[in-house]
Coordinates of C-alpha atoms in Angstrom, one line a residue:
Chain A
M1 CA 15.3 -37.3 2.9
K2 CA 15.2 -34.4 0.5
N3 CA 14.5 -31.9 3.2
L4 CA 17.1 -32.9 5.5
I5 CA 19.6 -30.1 5.1
V6 CA 23.1 -30.2 6.9
A7 CA 23.7 -26.4 8.0
P8 CA 25.1 -25.1 11.4
A9 CA 22.7 -23.7 13.6
P10 CA 19.7 -22.3 13.9
H11 CA 18.0 -24.2 12.2
V12 CA 14.2 -23.2 12.9
H13 CA 13.0 -20.1 10.6
S14 CA 9.9 -18.0 11.7
G15 CA 8.9 -17.4 8.1
D16 CA 9.8 -14.1 8.5
S17 CA 10.9 -12.1 4.7
V18 CA 11.3 -9.0 3.4
R19 CA 7.9 -9.9 1.1
R20 CA 6.0 -10.5 4.4
N21 CA 6.9 -7.4 6.0
M22 CA 6.3 -5.2 3.0
L23 CA 3.1 -6.8 2.7
L24 CA 2.2 -6.2 6.3
V25 CA 3.1 -2.5 5.7
I26 CA 0.9 -1.9 2.6
A27 CA -2.0 -3.4 4.5
A28 CA -1.2 -1.2 7.5
L29 CA -1.3 1.5 5.1
M30 CA -4.7 0.6 3.3
P31 CA -7.3 2.1 5.7
A32 CA -5.8 5.9 5.4
Y33 CA -5.4 5.4 1.6
V34 CA -9.1 4.3 1.7
M35 CA -9.7 7.8 3.6
S36 CA -7.6 9.6 0.8
V37 CA -9.7 8.2 -1.7
V38 CA -12.7 9.2 -0.3
A39 CA -11.7 12.5 0.5
F40 CA -10.0 13.2 -3.2
G41 CA -11.5 11.0 -5.4
W42 CA -10.1 10.3 -9.1
G43 CA -6.8 12.7 -7.9
A44 CA -5.6 9.8 -5.2
L45 CA -6.5 6.9 -7.0
I46 CA -4.5 8.6 -10.3
T47 CA -1.2 9.7 -8.3
A48 CA -1.0 6.2 -6.7
C49 CA -1.2 4.1 -9.3
I50 CA 1.0 6.2 -11.8
S51 CA 3.6 6.3 -8.3
I52 CA 3.4 2.8 -7.9
A53 CA 3.9 1.7 -11.7
A54 CA 6.7 4.1 -12.0
C55 CA 8.8 3.3 -9.2
V56 CA 8.3 -0.5 -9.8
L57 CA 9.3 -0.2 -13.4
F58 CA 12.3 2.0 -12.8
E59 CA 13.6 -0.5 -10.2
W60 CA 13.2 -3.1 -13.0
L61 CA 14.7 -1.2 -15.8
I62 CA 18.0 -0.3 -13.5
A63 CA 18.1 -3.7 -12.2
K64 CA 18.0 -5.5 -15.7
Y65 CA 20.1 -3.1 -17.5
I66 CA 22.3 -1.0 -15.2
L67 CA 23.1 -3.1 -12.5
K68 CA 22.8 -6.5 -14.5
T69 CA 21.3 -8.2 -11.5
R70 CA 18.5 -10.3 -10.8
P71 CA 15.5 -7.8 -10.3
T72 CA 13.9 -7.4 -6.9
I73 CA 10.9 -6.0 -7.9
G74 CA 9.0 -9.4 -6.0
D75 CA 9.9 -8.4 -2.5
L76 CA 7.2 -5.7 -3.2
S77 CA 9.9 -3.0 -1.6
A78 CA 9.5 -0.7 -4.9
V79 CA 5.5 -1.4 -4.3
L80 CA 5.7 0.4 -1.0
T81 CA 8.3 3.1 -1.9
G82 CA 5.7 4.0 -4.6
L83 CA 2.8 4.2 -2.2
L84 CA 4.5 6.1 0.0
L85 CA 5.7 8.7 -2.4
A86 CA 2.3 9.1 -3.2
F87 CA 1.1 9.2 0.0
N88 CA 3.5 12.5 0.4
L89 CA 2.1 14.1 -2.5
P90 CA -0.8 16.2 -3.3
S91 CA -3.7 14.6 -4.9
N92 CA -3.6 16.9 -8.1
L93 CA -0.1 16.5 -8.7
P94 CA 0.5 16.7 -12.9
W95 CA 1.4 12.8 -13.7
W96 CA 4.9 13.8 -14.9
I97 CA 6.1 15.5 -11.5
V98 CA 5.1 12.2 -10.3
V99 CA 6.9 10.3 -12.4
I100 CA 10.2 12.1 -12.0
G101 CA 9.3 11.9 -8.2
A102 CA 9.9 8.0 -8.8
F103 CA 12.3 8.0 -11.0
V104 CA 14.5 9.6 -8.2
A105 CA 13.1 7.9 -5.0
I106 CA 14.0 4.6 -6.8
G107 CA 17.2 5.5 -9.1
I108 CA 19.1 8.1 -6.9
G109 CA 17.5 7.3 -3.6
K110 CA 17.5 3.7 -3.5
M111 CA 19.2 1.7 -6.8
S112 CA 22.6 3.9 -7.0
F113 CA 23.2 3.0 -3.7
G114 CA 23.2 -1.0 -4.6
G115 CA 19.3 -1.6 -4.0
L116 CA 17.4 -2.7 -0.7
G117 CA 19.4 -2.4 2.2
Q118 CA 22.4 -0.3 0.8
N119 CA 20.2 3.0 0.9
P120 CA 21.5 5.9 3.5
F121 CA 18.2 7.7 3.3
N122 CA 14.5 6.5 3.1
P123 CA 13.8 6.5 -1.0
A124 CA 10.0 8.0 -1.1
L125 CA 11.3 10.8 1.2
V126 CA 14.5 11.5 -1.5
G127 CA 11.8 11.8 -4.1
R128 CA 9.2 14.1 -1.9
V129 CA 12.0 16.6 -1.0
F130 CA 13.7 16.4 -4.6
L131 CA 10.0 17.6 -6.1
L132 CA 9.4 19.7 -3.1
I133 CA 12.7 22.0 -3.9
S134 CA 12.2 21.3 -7.5
F135 CA 8.6 22.3 -8.2
P136 CA 7.5 24.3 -4.9
L137 CA 4.2 26.0 -7.1
Q138 CA 2.9 22.6 -7.6
M139 CA 3.9 20.5 -4.5
T140 CA 2.0 23.2 -2.1
T141 CA -0.9 23.8 -4.1
W142 CA -3.3 21.7 -2.1
P143 CA -6.6 20.2 -3.3
L144 CA -9.3 20.6 -0.9
P145 CA -11.1 17.0 0.0
E146 CA -14.1 17.1 -2.4
G147 CA -14.3 13.1 -3.0
F148 CA -15.0 12.1 -7.0
A149 CA -16.4 15.3 -7.5
G150 CA -13.5 17.3 -7.3
G151 CA -11.4 16.4 -10.6
Y152 CA -8.0 15.3 -11.2
V153 CA -5.9 18.1 -12.2
D154 CA -8.9 21.0 -12.0
A155 CA -9.8 20.4 -8.2
A156 CA -10.6 23.6 -6.0
T157 CA -7.4 24.0 -4.0
G158 CA -6.4 26.0 -0.6
A159 CA -4.3 26.7 2.7
T160 CA -3.6 23.2 5.1
P161 CA -4.4 24.1 8.5
L162 CA -0.3 23.7 8.5
A163 CA -0.1 26.4 6.2
S164 CA -2.5 28.5 8.8
M165 CA -0.6 27.5 11.7
K166 CA 2.7 28.9 9.9
Q167 CA 0.8 32.0 9.9
I168 CA 0.0 32.1 13.4
L169 CA 3.4 31.3 14.5
K170 CA 5.1 33.9 12.1
N171 CA 3.5 36.9 12.2
G172 CA 1.2 36.4 15.7
N173 CA -1.7 36.7 13.7
T174 CA -4.4 35.5 16.0
D175 CA -7.3 36.1 14.1
L176 CA -7.0 32.8 12.1
I177 CA -7.0 30.5 14.6
S178 CA -11.0 30.7 14.7
Q179 CA -10.3 29.6 11.1
L180 CA -8.6 26.8 12.2
P181 CA -10.5 23.5 11.7
D182 CA -12.1 21.5 14.5
L183 CA -9.6 18.9 16.2
W184 CA -12.5 16.1 15.9
D185 CA -12.4 16.8 12.2
L186 CA -8.5 16.6 11.5
F187 CA -8.4 13.4 13.6
I188 CA -11.4 11.9 11.4
G189 CA -9.6 13.6 8.6
W190 CA -11.6 16.5 6.3
M191 CA -8.5 18.6 5.5
G192 CA -6.6 19.4 2.2
G193 CA -2.9 17.8 1.9
S194 CA -0.8 15.4 0.6
L195 CA -2.7 11.6 0.2
G196 CA -1.4 10.7 3.6
E197 CA -2.1 13.3 5.7
V198 CA -5.6 13.8 5.5
C199 CA -6.7 11.1 8.4
A200 CA -5.1 10.8 11.5
L201 CA -7.2 8.3 12.8
A202 CA -6.8 5.5 9.9
L203 CA -3.1 6.1 9.9
L204 CA -3.3 5.5 13.9
I205 CA -5.1 2.3 13.3
G206 CA -2.1 0.8 10.9
G207 CA 0.9 2.3 13.1
V208 CA -1.1 -0.1 15.9
F209 CA -1.4 -2.7 13.5
L210 CA 2.3 -2.5 12.8
I211 CA 3.2 -2.6 15.8
C212 CA 1.1 -5.6 17.2
T213 CA 2.4 -7.7 14.4
R214 CA 6.2 -6.5 15.5
V215 CA 6.6 -5.1 12.0
I216 CA 7.8 -2.2 13.6
T217 CA 8.5 -1.5 17.5
W218 CA 7.0 1.0 19.6
H219 CA 10.1 3.2 20.0
I220 CA 10.4 5.6 17.1
P221 CA 6.5 6.8 16.7
V222 CA 6.2 7.4 20.6
S223 CA 9.6 8.9 21.1
I224 CA 8.9 11.4 17.9
L225 CA 5.5 11.9 19.2
A226 CA 6.2 12.8 22.3
T227 CA 8.7 15.1 21.7
M228 CA 6.7 16.9 19.3
A229 CA 4.3 16.9 22.3
V230 CA 6.3 18.0 24.9
F231 CA 7.7 21.0 22.6
A232 CA 4.5 22.1 21.6
C233 CA 3.7 22.9 25.2
I234 CA 6.3 24.5 25.6
G235 CA 6.3 26.6 22.4
C236 CA 1.8 27.3 22.5
P237 CA 1.7 30.5 20.8
E238 CA -1.2 33.0 22.1
G239 CA -4.6 32.7 22.1
M240 CA -4.2 28.9 22.1
T241 CA -4.1 26.7 25.2
A242 CA -1.7 23.8 25.6
G243 CA -4.1 21.3 24.7
Q244 CA -5.2 22.6 21.6
Y245 CA -1.7 23.3 20.4
I246 CA -0.6 19.8 20.8
G247 CA -3.6 18.5 19.2
Y248 CA -2.8 20.2 16.1
T249 CA 0.7 19.5 16.1
L250 CA 0.3 15.8 16.3
L251 CA -2.6 15.9 14.0
T252 CA -2.0 18.1 11.2
G253 CA 0.8 17.3 8.6
G254 CA 3.0 14.4 8.0
A255 CA 3.2 13.9 11.8
M256 CA 1.5 10.7 12.1
L257 CA 2.5 9.1 8.6
G258 CA 6.2 10.4 9.3
A259 CA 5.9 9.1 12.9
F260 CA 4.7 5.1 12.1
F261 CA 5.6 4.3 8.6
M262 CA 8.6 6.8 7.2
A263 CA 10.9 7.1 10.1
T264 CA 10.6 3.1 11.0
D265 CA 11.9 2.0 7.9
Y266 CA 14.5 -0.9 8.6
V267 CA 17.3 0.2 6.5
T268 CA 17.5 3.8 7.8
S269 CA 16.7 3.8 11.1
P270 CA 18.7 2.6 14.3
M271 CA 18.8 -0.9 15.2
T272 CA 18.8 -1.1 19.1
P273 CA 16.0 0.2 21.2
W274 CA 17.8 3.2 22.5
G275 CA 19.1 4.3 19.3
K276 CA 15.8 4.3 17.8
I277 CA 14.7 6.8 21.1
I278 CA 17.6 9.2 20.1
F279 CA 16.9 8.9 16.4
G280 CA 13.1 9.7 17.5
I281 CA 13.6 12.7 19.6
G282 CA 16.1 14.4 17.0
I283 CA 13.2 13.7 14.6
G284 CA 10.6 15.6 17.2
V285 CA 12.7 18.2 17.3
I286 CA 14.0 19.2 14.0
V287 CA 10.2 19.2 12.5
M288 CA 9.2 21.6 15.7
V289 CA 12.3 23.8 14.8
I290 CA 11.6 23.9 11.5
R291 CA 7.4 24.2 12.0
T292 CA 8.1 27.1 14.1
W293 CA 10.6 29.1 12.7
G294 CA 11.9 27.5 9.5
A295 CA 10.7 28.8 5.5
Y296 CA 8.9 25.7 5.2
P297 CA 5.3 24.9 6.7
E298 CA 6.0 21.4 7.3
G299 CA 9.6 19.7 8.1
M300 CA 8.8 16.3 8.5
S301 CA 10.4 14.9 5.4
F302 CA 13.5 17.0 6.1
A303 CA 13.3 16.3 9.8
I304 CA 13.5 12.3 8.8
L305 CA 16.3 12.7 6.2
I306 CA 18.7 14.2 8.5
M307 CA 18.4 11.7 11.1
N308 CA 18.7 9.0 8.5
A309 CA 22.1 10.8 8.0
V310 CA 23.0 10.1 11.5
T311 CA 21.9 6.6 12.1
P312 CA 25.2 5.0 11.1
L313 CA 26.5 6.7 14.0
L314 CA 23.8 5.8 16.3
N315 CA 24.2 2.4 15.5
M316 CA 28.0 2.6 16.1
Y317 CA 27.9 4.2 19.6
I318 CA 24.9 2.6 20.6
R319 CA 25.6 -1.2 21.0
P320 CA 23.6 -3.3 23.1
K321 CA 25.7 -5.0 26.0
R322 CA 27.9 -8.1 25.0
F323 CA 27.0 -11.7 26.9
G324 CA 29.7 -12.0 29.5
E325 CA 31.1 -7.9 28.9
K326 CA 31.9 -6.3 32.2
K327 CA 30.5 -2.8 32.8
K328 CA 33.3 -0.1 33.1
Chain B
M1 CA 56.1 16.0 -30.3
S2 CA 53.9 12.5 -28.8
K3 CA 55.0 13.7 -25.5
A4 CA 54.4 17.3 -26.2
L5 CA 50.5 16.1 -27.3
N6 CA 50.7 13.8 -24.5
T7 CA 50.8 16.3 -22.0
F8 CA 48.3 18.4 -23.8
T9 CA 46.0 15.4 -24.1
N10 CA 46.1 14.3 -20.6
G11 CA 44.5 16.9 -18.8
I12 CA 41.5 16.9 -21.4
L13 CA 40.8 13.2 -21.6
R14 CA 42.7 11.0 -19.1
E15 CA 42.9 13.1 -16.3
N16 CA 40.3 15.7 -16.8
P17 CA 40.6 17.7 -13.3
T18 CA 36.8 17.3 -12.9
F19 CA 35.9 14.1 -13.9
G20 CA 39.2 12.2 -13.4
L21 CA 41.2 13.8 -10.6
V22 CA 38.2 15.3 -8.9
L23 CA 39.6 18.4 -8.0
G24 CA 38.8 21.8 -7.5
M25 CA 34.8 20.9 -6.4
C26 CA 34.4 23.9 -4.6
P27 CA 33.8 26.6 -7.6
T28 CA 32.8 23.2 -10.0
L29 CA 29.2 23.0 -7.7
A30 CA 29.4 26.6 -6.5
T31 CA 29.5 28.6 -10.0
T32 CA 28.0 26.1 -13.1
T33 CA 24.4 27.2 -12.1
S34 CA 24.5 28.2 -15.9
A35 CA 26.5 27.2 -18.6
I36 CA 27.8 31.1 -19.0
N37 CA 28.9 31.2 -15.4
G38 CA 30.7 27.6 -15.5
M39 CA 32.4 28.5 -18.6
S40 CA 33.9 32.2 -17.5
M41 CA 35.1 30.1 -14.5
G42 CA 36.9 27.9 -16.4
L43 CA 38.4 30.3 -18.7
A44 CA 39.8 32.2 -15.8
T45 CA 41.0 29.5 -14.1
L46 CA 42.7 28.3 -17.5
F47 CA 44.4 31.8 -17.7
V48 CA 45.3 31.9 -14.4
L49 CA 47.0 27.8 -14.5
V50 CA 48.8 28.6 -17.9
C51 CA 50.6 31.9 -16.5
S52 CA 51.3 30.3 -13.3
N53 CA 52.5 27.2 -14.8
V54 CA 54.6 29.2 -17.3
V55 CA 56.1 31.4 -14.4
I56 CA 56.7 28.7 -11.9
S57 CA 58.6 26.7 -14.6
L58 CA 61.1 29.5 -15.1
L59 CA 61.8 30.0 -11.5
R60 CA 61.7 26.2 -10.5
N61 CA 66.1 26.2 -10.3
L62 CA 65.8 29.3 -8.4
I63 CA 63.3 28.7 -5.4
P64 CA 64.4 27.3 -2.3
D65 CA 63.1 24.0 -1.6
K66 CA 61.7 25.6 2.0
V67 CA 59.7 28.0 0.5
H68 CA 58.2 26.7 -2.4
I69 CA 54.7 26.4 -1.4
P70 CA 54.4 30.1 -0.2
A71 CA 56.5 31.3 -3.1
Y72 CA 54.1 29.4 -5.9
I73 CA 51.3 30.8 -4.0
V74 CA 52.4 34.4 -4.3
V75 CA 52.8 33.8 -8.1
I76 CA 49.1 32.0 -8.5
A77 CA 47.6 34.8 -6.3
S78 CA 49.4 37.6 -9.0
F79 CA 47.3 36.3 -11.5
V80 CA 44.4 35.8 -10.0
T81 CA 44.6 39.6 -8.9
M82 CA 45.1 40.5 -12.6
V83 CA 42.1 38.2 -13.6
Q84 CA 40.4 39.7 -11.2
L85 CA 40.8 42.9 -12.1
L86 CA 40.2 42.3 -15.5
M87 CA 37.2 40.8 -15.2
Q88 CA 36.1 43.4 -13.1
A89 CA 36.7 46.5 -15.8
Y90 CA 35.7 43.9 -18.9
M91 CA 32.7 41.7 -17.7
P92 CA 31.2 43.4 -14.9
G93 CA 28.2 41.0 -15.0
I94 CA 29.7 38.0 -14.8
Y95 CA 31.7 39.1 -11.8
E96 CA 29.4 39.9 -9.8
T97 CA 27.6 36.5 -10.5
L98 CA 31.0 35.1 -9.7
G99 CA 32.3 37.2 -6.7
L100 CA 34.2 35.3 -4.0
F101 CA 34.7 32.3 -6.8
I102 CA 37.5 34.2 -8.7
P103 CA 39.6 35.3 -5.5
L104 CA 39.3 31.9 -4.2
I105 CA 41.1 30.4 -7.8
V106 CA 44.1 31.2 -5.5
V107 CA 43.5 28.3 -3.2
N108 CA 41.8 26.1 -6.4
C109 CA 43.4 22.6 -5.8
I110 CA 43.9 22.5 -9.6
V111 CA 45.9 25.6 -9.9
L112 CA 48.4 24.7 -6.8
G113 CA 48.4 21.1 -7.8
R114 CA 49.6 21.3 -11.2
A115 CA 52.2 23.6 -10.0
E116 CA 53.9 21.3 -7.7
A117 CA 53.3 17.9 -9.6
F118 CA 54.0 19.3 -13.2
A119 CA 55.6 22.8 -13.6
A120 CA 58.2 22.4 -11.1
K121 CA 60.1 19.4 -12.8
N122 CA 59.1 20.0 -16.5
S123 CA 60.7 22.5 -18.9
V124 CA 58.2 25.9 -19.5
G125 CA 57.3 24.6 -23.5
L126 CA 55.9 21.3 -21.7
S127 CA 54.0 23.1 -18.9
L128 CA 52.6 25.5 -21.2
L129 CA 50.7 22.9 -22.7
D130 CA 49.8 21.2 -19.5
G131 CA 48.5 24.4 -18.2
L132 CA 46.4 24.7 -21.3
G133 CA 45.1 20.8 -21.4
M134 CA 44.5 21.1 -18.0
G135 CA 42.5 24.4 -18.2
L136 CA 40.6 23.1 -21.3
G137 CA 39.2 20.4 -19.3
F138 CA 38.5 21.9 -16.7
T139 CA 36.9 24.6 -18.8
I140 CA 34.7 21.9 -20.7
A141 CA 33.8 20.4 -17.8
L142 CA 32.5 23.2 -16.3
T143 CA 30.6 24.2 -19.2
I144 CA 28.9 20.8 -19.6
L145 CA 28.0 21.0 -16.2
G146 CA 26.4 24.4 -16.4
A147 CA 24.5 23.4 -19.8
V148 CA 22.7 20.3 -18.1
R149 CA 21.9 22.1 -14.7
E150 CA 20.8 25.4 -16.6
L151 CA 18.8 23.1 -19.2
L152 CA 17.0 21.0 -16.4
G153 CA 16.9 24.3 -13.7
T154 CA 15.5 26.5 -16.2
G155 CA 14.7 25.2 -19.3
A156 CA 17.6 27.3 -21.2
I157 CA 21.1 26.6 -22.7
F158 CA 23.6 29.8 -22.7
G159 CA 20.1 31.8 -22.0
Q160 CA 18.7 30.5 -24.9
K161 CA 15.3 28.7 -23.9
I162 CA 14.9 25.4 -25.6
M163 CA 11.4 24.5 -27.3
F164 CA 10.7 21.7 -29.9
S165 CA 8.1 19.9 -31.0
I166 CA 7.5 16.1 -31.4
W167 CA 4.4 14.7 -33.0
G168 CA 3.1 17.8 -33.4
C169 CA 3.2 18.6 -29.6
S170 CA 5.2 21.5 -28.8
F171 CA 7.3 21.6 -25.1
N172 CA 8.5 24.4 -23.9
M173 CA 11.4 23.1 -21.3
E174 CA 11.1 26.3 -19.2
D175 CA 7.6 24.7 -18.3
Y176 CA 9.1 21.3 -16.9
A177 CA 12.2 23.2 -15.2
A178 CA 13.1 21.6 -11.8
L179 CA 14.4 24.2 -9.8
I180 CA 16.6 22.1 -7.6
F181 CA 19.3 22.0 -10.4
V182 CA 19.9 25.1 -9.8
L183 CA 20.8 24.9 -6.3
A184 CA 23.2 23.3 -4.5
P185 CA 22.0 19.6 -4.4
G186 CA 21.5 19.7 -8.0
A187 CA 24.4 20.3 -8.5
F188 CA 25.9 17.4 -6.9
I189 CA 23.2 15.3 -8.6
A190 CA 24.2 16.7 -12.3
L191 CA 28.2 15.9 -11.3
A192 CA 27.5 12.6 -9.9
F193 CA 25.5 11.4 -13.1
L194 CA 28.0 13.3 -15.4
M195 CA 30.7 11.5 -13.6
A196 CA 29.1 7.9 -14.0
A197 CA 28.6 9.0 -17.7
V198 CA 32.2 10.0 -18.4
N199 CA 33.5 6.7 -16.4
K200 CA 31.1 4.5 -18.6
L201 CA 32.4 5.8 -21.9
R202 CA 36.2 5.4 -20.7
S203 CA 36.0 2.4 -19.7

């Protein structure tokens, strides 16, 4: 009789929880993480371990000693933030910069607003953008994929495909087109860059897994990628076919990671389907504007943060019709 | 006597323009890229605040109520012009860095706010002390904010590079400088953390 609980409806619980969703997202990120360990070796392992450990530690410290609430590290959201932050960093980043990033992500991006569910911006991206502005040199020195032969801090570095794209777009430097890696290589993932932007295929597998397990819906990723493709189709530079440019647009940088894993964060994205589609289109347009005309070669993190700020507005204006409500 | 002391310390501690009243945020955020810039901005505002408080207090029974704001602005603008010309003549370097924010002291909420809320109702002596207290509070706040941003953003305080060693390891703060603190987002972050610390100390 102990299980007989008197409470108002609903009585059936699906068993869904924050912890379960976080676990599924972490599982979905694993193929991409394995690929980045294959590509960057020790750097990928060390950066991710430091990032996750620091995020969990800071969340625990802040919850226990500053907010004086029950620590919430058990819901694994700090682990996910740490993993996503590491995915946004180059693998040869000095360890203390990773720790600063984790502090900013958890301390400023999340806990200063009151913890999980209260943060207006994606914490991992707050951390990344803070680091990108603070340490522009270290944050844009990308190691080449050399596997475990590369070492941690003394890895060989080189330009990313996106940096070459920037040159082509800005200076009309069409000679560089022949130097861009093969599209198939990009899809499989063998290029310099952050941990999480090496293998588009692995990210795609993770993203489809999340949609199939209903952790995320298709609206945000599809609308982001479709907007970027349309924009690429219109703004294709000389000396490249539209198909090629669309390929480079979608397979390089943080496009896949951002569309499937960063923009779909529950707390910071709109709730209704139409809201999500507008949110995605907004991100797609901002990314392409930054990539084409901005100073930075990649704008995924900025685009997502800007649209995060618009999310409350979208939630306010785009509401589902109430049952029984008449259309005007 | 205690009333005079109270008026003076009010601006520095209880109603600190930056950390307590949260007034004059525009110069606070924009000019505190280094400790020296923050301090000069604070001192320029201090001068204007003291002078305008005294003059407005002297004229408080002569200014008709209907035109009191324009009259205050004229008084404040005169002193700001004096500061501007003096700084241009004797501190051209700092004048260049602060640029537009010197003439913008005219519309600084603290200056007009104290004229309206204090100098228009109190005697000359008290108004002088209020201007001094508020100005010093503003200067101290801006200097602290500037020093924090300069230390974190460039690894120096008042242009002096900070180097130290712990357990035989020497650290040069310059190597750990986070550029964001010299830029606008760093201003907001540093101000937020300082304000939280001040609130914590006060409670």
